[in-house]
Structure formats: structure tokens, C-alpha cells
Coordinates of C-alpha atoms in Angstrom, one line a residue:
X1 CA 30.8 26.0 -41.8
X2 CA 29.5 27.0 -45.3
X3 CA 30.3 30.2 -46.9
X4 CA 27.8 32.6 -47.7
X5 CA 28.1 32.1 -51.0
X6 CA 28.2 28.6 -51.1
X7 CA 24.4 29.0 -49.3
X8 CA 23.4 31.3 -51.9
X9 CA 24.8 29.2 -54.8
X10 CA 23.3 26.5 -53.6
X11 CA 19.8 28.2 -53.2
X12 CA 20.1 29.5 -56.5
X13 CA 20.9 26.3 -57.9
X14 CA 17.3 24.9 -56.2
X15 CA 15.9 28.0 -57.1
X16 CA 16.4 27.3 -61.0
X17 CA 15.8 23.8 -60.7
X18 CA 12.2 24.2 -59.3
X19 CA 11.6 26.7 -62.1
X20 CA 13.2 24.4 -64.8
X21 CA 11.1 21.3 -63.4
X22 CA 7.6 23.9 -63.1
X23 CA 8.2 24.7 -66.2
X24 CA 8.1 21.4 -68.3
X25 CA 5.4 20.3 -65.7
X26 CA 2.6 22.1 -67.5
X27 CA 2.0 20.4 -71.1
X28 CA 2.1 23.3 -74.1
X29 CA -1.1 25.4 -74.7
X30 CA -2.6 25.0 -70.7
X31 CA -2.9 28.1 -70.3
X32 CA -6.8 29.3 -70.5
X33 CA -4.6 33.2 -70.2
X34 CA -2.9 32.1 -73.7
X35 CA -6.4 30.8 -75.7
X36 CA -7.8 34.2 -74.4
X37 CA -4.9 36.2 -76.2
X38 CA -5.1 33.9 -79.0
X39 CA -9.1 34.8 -79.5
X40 CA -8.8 38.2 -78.6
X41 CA -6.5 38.3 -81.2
X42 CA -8.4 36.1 -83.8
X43 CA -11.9 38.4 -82.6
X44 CA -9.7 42.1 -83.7
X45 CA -8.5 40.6 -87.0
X46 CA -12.2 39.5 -87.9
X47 CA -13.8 42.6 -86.5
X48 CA -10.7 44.6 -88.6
X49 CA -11.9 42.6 -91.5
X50 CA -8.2 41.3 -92.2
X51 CA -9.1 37.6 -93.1
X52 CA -6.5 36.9 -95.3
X53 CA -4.1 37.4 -92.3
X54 CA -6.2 35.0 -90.8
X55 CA -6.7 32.5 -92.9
X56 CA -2.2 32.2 -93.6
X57 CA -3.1 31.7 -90.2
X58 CA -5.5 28.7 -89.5
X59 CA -4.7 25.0 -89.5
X60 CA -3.5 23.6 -92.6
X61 CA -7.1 21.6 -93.1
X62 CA -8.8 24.2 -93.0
X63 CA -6.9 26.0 -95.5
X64 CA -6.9 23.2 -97.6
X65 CA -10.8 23.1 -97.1
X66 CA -11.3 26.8 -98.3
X67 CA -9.5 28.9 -100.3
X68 CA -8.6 32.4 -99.0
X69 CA -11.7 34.4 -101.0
X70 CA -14.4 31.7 -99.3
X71 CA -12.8 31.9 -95.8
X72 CA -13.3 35.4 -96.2
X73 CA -16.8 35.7 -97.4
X74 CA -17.8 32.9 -95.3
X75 CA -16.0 35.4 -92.4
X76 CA -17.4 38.2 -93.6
X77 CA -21.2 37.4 -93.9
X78 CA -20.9 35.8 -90.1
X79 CA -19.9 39.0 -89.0
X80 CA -21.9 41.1 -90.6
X81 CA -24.5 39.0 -89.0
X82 CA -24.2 40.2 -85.6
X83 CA -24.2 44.3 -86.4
X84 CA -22.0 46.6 -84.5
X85 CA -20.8 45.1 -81.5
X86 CA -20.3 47.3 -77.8
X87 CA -18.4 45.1 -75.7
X88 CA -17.6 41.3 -75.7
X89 CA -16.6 39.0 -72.2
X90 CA -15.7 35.3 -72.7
X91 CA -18.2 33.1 -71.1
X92 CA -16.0 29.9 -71.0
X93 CA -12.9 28.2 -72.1
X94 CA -13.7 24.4 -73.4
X95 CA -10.7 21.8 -74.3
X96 CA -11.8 18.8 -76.2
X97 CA -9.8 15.9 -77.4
X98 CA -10.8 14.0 -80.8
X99 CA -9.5 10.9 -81.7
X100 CA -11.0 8.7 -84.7
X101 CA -13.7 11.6 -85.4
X102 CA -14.9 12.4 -89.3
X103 CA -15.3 15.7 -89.0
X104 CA -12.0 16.6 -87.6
X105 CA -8.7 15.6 -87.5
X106 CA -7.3 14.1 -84.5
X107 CA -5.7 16.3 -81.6
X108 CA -6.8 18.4 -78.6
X109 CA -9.2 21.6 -79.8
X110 CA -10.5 24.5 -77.7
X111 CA -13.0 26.6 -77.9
X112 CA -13.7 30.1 -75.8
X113 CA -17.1 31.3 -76.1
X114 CA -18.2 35.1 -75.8
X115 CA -21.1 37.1 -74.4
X116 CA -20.8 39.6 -76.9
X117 CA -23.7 42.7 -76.3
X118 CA -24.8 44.4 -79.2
X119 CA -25.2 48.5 -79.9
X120 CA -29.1 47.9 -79.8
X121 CA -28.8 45.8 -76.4
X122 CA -28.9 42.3 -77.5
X123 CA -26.7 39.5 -76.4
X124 CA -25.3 36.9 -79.0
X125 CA -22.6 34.6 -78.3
X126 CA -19.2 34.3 -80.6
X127 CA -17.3 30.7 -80.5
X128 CA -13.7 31.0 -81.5
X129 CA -12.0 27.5 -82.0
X130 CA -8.3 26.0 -82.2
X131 CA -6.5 23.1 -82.2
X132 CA -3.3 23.1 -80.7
X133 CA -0.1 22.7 -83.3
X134 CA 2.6 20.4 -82.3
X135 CA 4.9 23.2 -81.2
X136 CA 2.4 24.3 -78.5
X137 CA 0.9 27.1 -80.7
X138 CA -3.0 27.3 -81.1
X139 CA -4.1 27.8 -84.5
X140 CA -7.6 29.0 -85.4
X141 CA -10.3 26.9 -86.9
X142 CA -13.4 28.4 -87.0
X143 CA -15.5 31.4 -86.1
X144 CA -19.5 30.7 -85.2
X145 CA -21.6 33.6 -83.7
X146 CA -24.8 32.6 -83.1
X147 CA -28.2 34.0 -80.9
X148 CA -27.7 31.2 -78.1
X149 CA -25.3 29.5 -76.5
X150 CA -26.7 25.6 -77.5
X151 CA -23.6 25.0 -79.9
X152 CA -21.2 26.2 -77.6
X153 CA -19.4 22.9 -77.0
X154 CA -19.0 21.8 -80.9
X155 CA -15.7 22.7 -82.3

């Protein structure tokens, strides 16, 4: 007969295997919690007006595409755009793949689009957009508010 212990090593020891085996089941950046943080995040910077932060922080083409001044007046006149924002709720989470593209290079991208309602009532809709870095991270790559939600799906 086994000893107690010997039942609780052994349930321990398949305990940590399932975890171990759960945990390298799901590929780096699946989780639609962690693109929510990581726009959240990008949405306070912009709305803190702290775009050189952000840009140290984007995806090497992009940086290489615009130097830290243009990201942030580009930045700063979409934001200024919208007016002074009351509250913001995502409206969806898209992951797209490029491969072979032009305008991007290849890998997988997301984008989590906003509802965002404005002081004087109106809805607009904010697109924040990453590509995923080798090391599982998602890096920002672009910030497009707009009055409708037709672009939505374009990184």
C-alpha cells in the first residue's frame, strides 16, 4: 500500500505536469486579456500626451519610418481630433496574419477597436494596432481614430 505521501507526491508531480504542458499549449501573445492591457496602456500614454515613450516603444519599422518629432505630431493632431473623450469600451479584438504584403512586414498583427463616447455625446471609434515581437511581446504600430467603424479591420 502507498504512503500518503507517495499519493501526494505523485499528484503533485501530475499536478505540475498538466500546468507545465497548459502552459506551452497556448502560442505567445493569445491572450485577447493581454492586447487589452497592451492598448489600454498605449490609449493612457497617447491621451497623457507621452509619445516619445511610445514611440522607443513601437516596432523597429515604424521607428525607422518616422522619427520621434513626426510620430508625435502625427499622434498629436489624431488626438486632438476626437476632443475630450468620457469613456472608451473595446468593440473587438482582430488578429491578422501578413505574409508577402507591401505595406507591412510579415508576422501576425492585431488590432482592438474602441467605442469611445465623446463629452458632447458622440461616438467615434479608436483602432490601436500591434504586431507581435518574437519574444511574445506586442509592440504598437499605429493609432487611427476615426467617425466609423469601416476601417476597423486594416492594420
Amino acid at each position: 500500500m502507498k504512503s500518503i505521501s507517495s499519493v501526494y507526491r505523485l499528484a503533485a508531480t501530475c499536478m505540475f505536469t498538466a500546468f507545465s504542458i497548459l502552459a506551452h499549449a497556448a502560442p505567445a501573445g493569445a491572450s485577447p486579456d493581454q492586447l487589452l492591457q497592451e492598448a489600454t496602456l498605449v490609449l493612457q500614454q497617447i491621451d497623457a500626451s507621452q509619445y516619445t515613450a511610445l514611440w522607443q516603444e513601437t516596432v523597429p519599422f515604424v521607428r525607422s519610418a518616422y522619427t520621434a518629432d513626426s510620430f508625435a505630431k502625427g499622434l498629436t493632431q489624431s488626438r486632438q481630433s476626437l476632443g475630450t473623450i468620457d469613456h472608451r469600451s473595446w468593440a473587438s479584438i482582430t488578429r491578422l496574419t501578413y505574409l508577402h504584403d507591401k505595406s507591412v512586414p510579415d508576422g501576425v498583427y492585431a488590432n482592438v477597436d474602441y467605442a469611445t463616447q465623446l463629452r458632447d455625446g458622440r461616438i467615434v471609434y479608436e483602432k490601436v494596432s500591434f504586431q507581435l515581437a518574437s519574444d511574445g511581446r506586442w509592440l504598437f504600430t499605429g493609432y487611427a481614430p476615426r467617425q466609423d467603424q469601416v476601417a476597423a479591420m486594416q492594420p
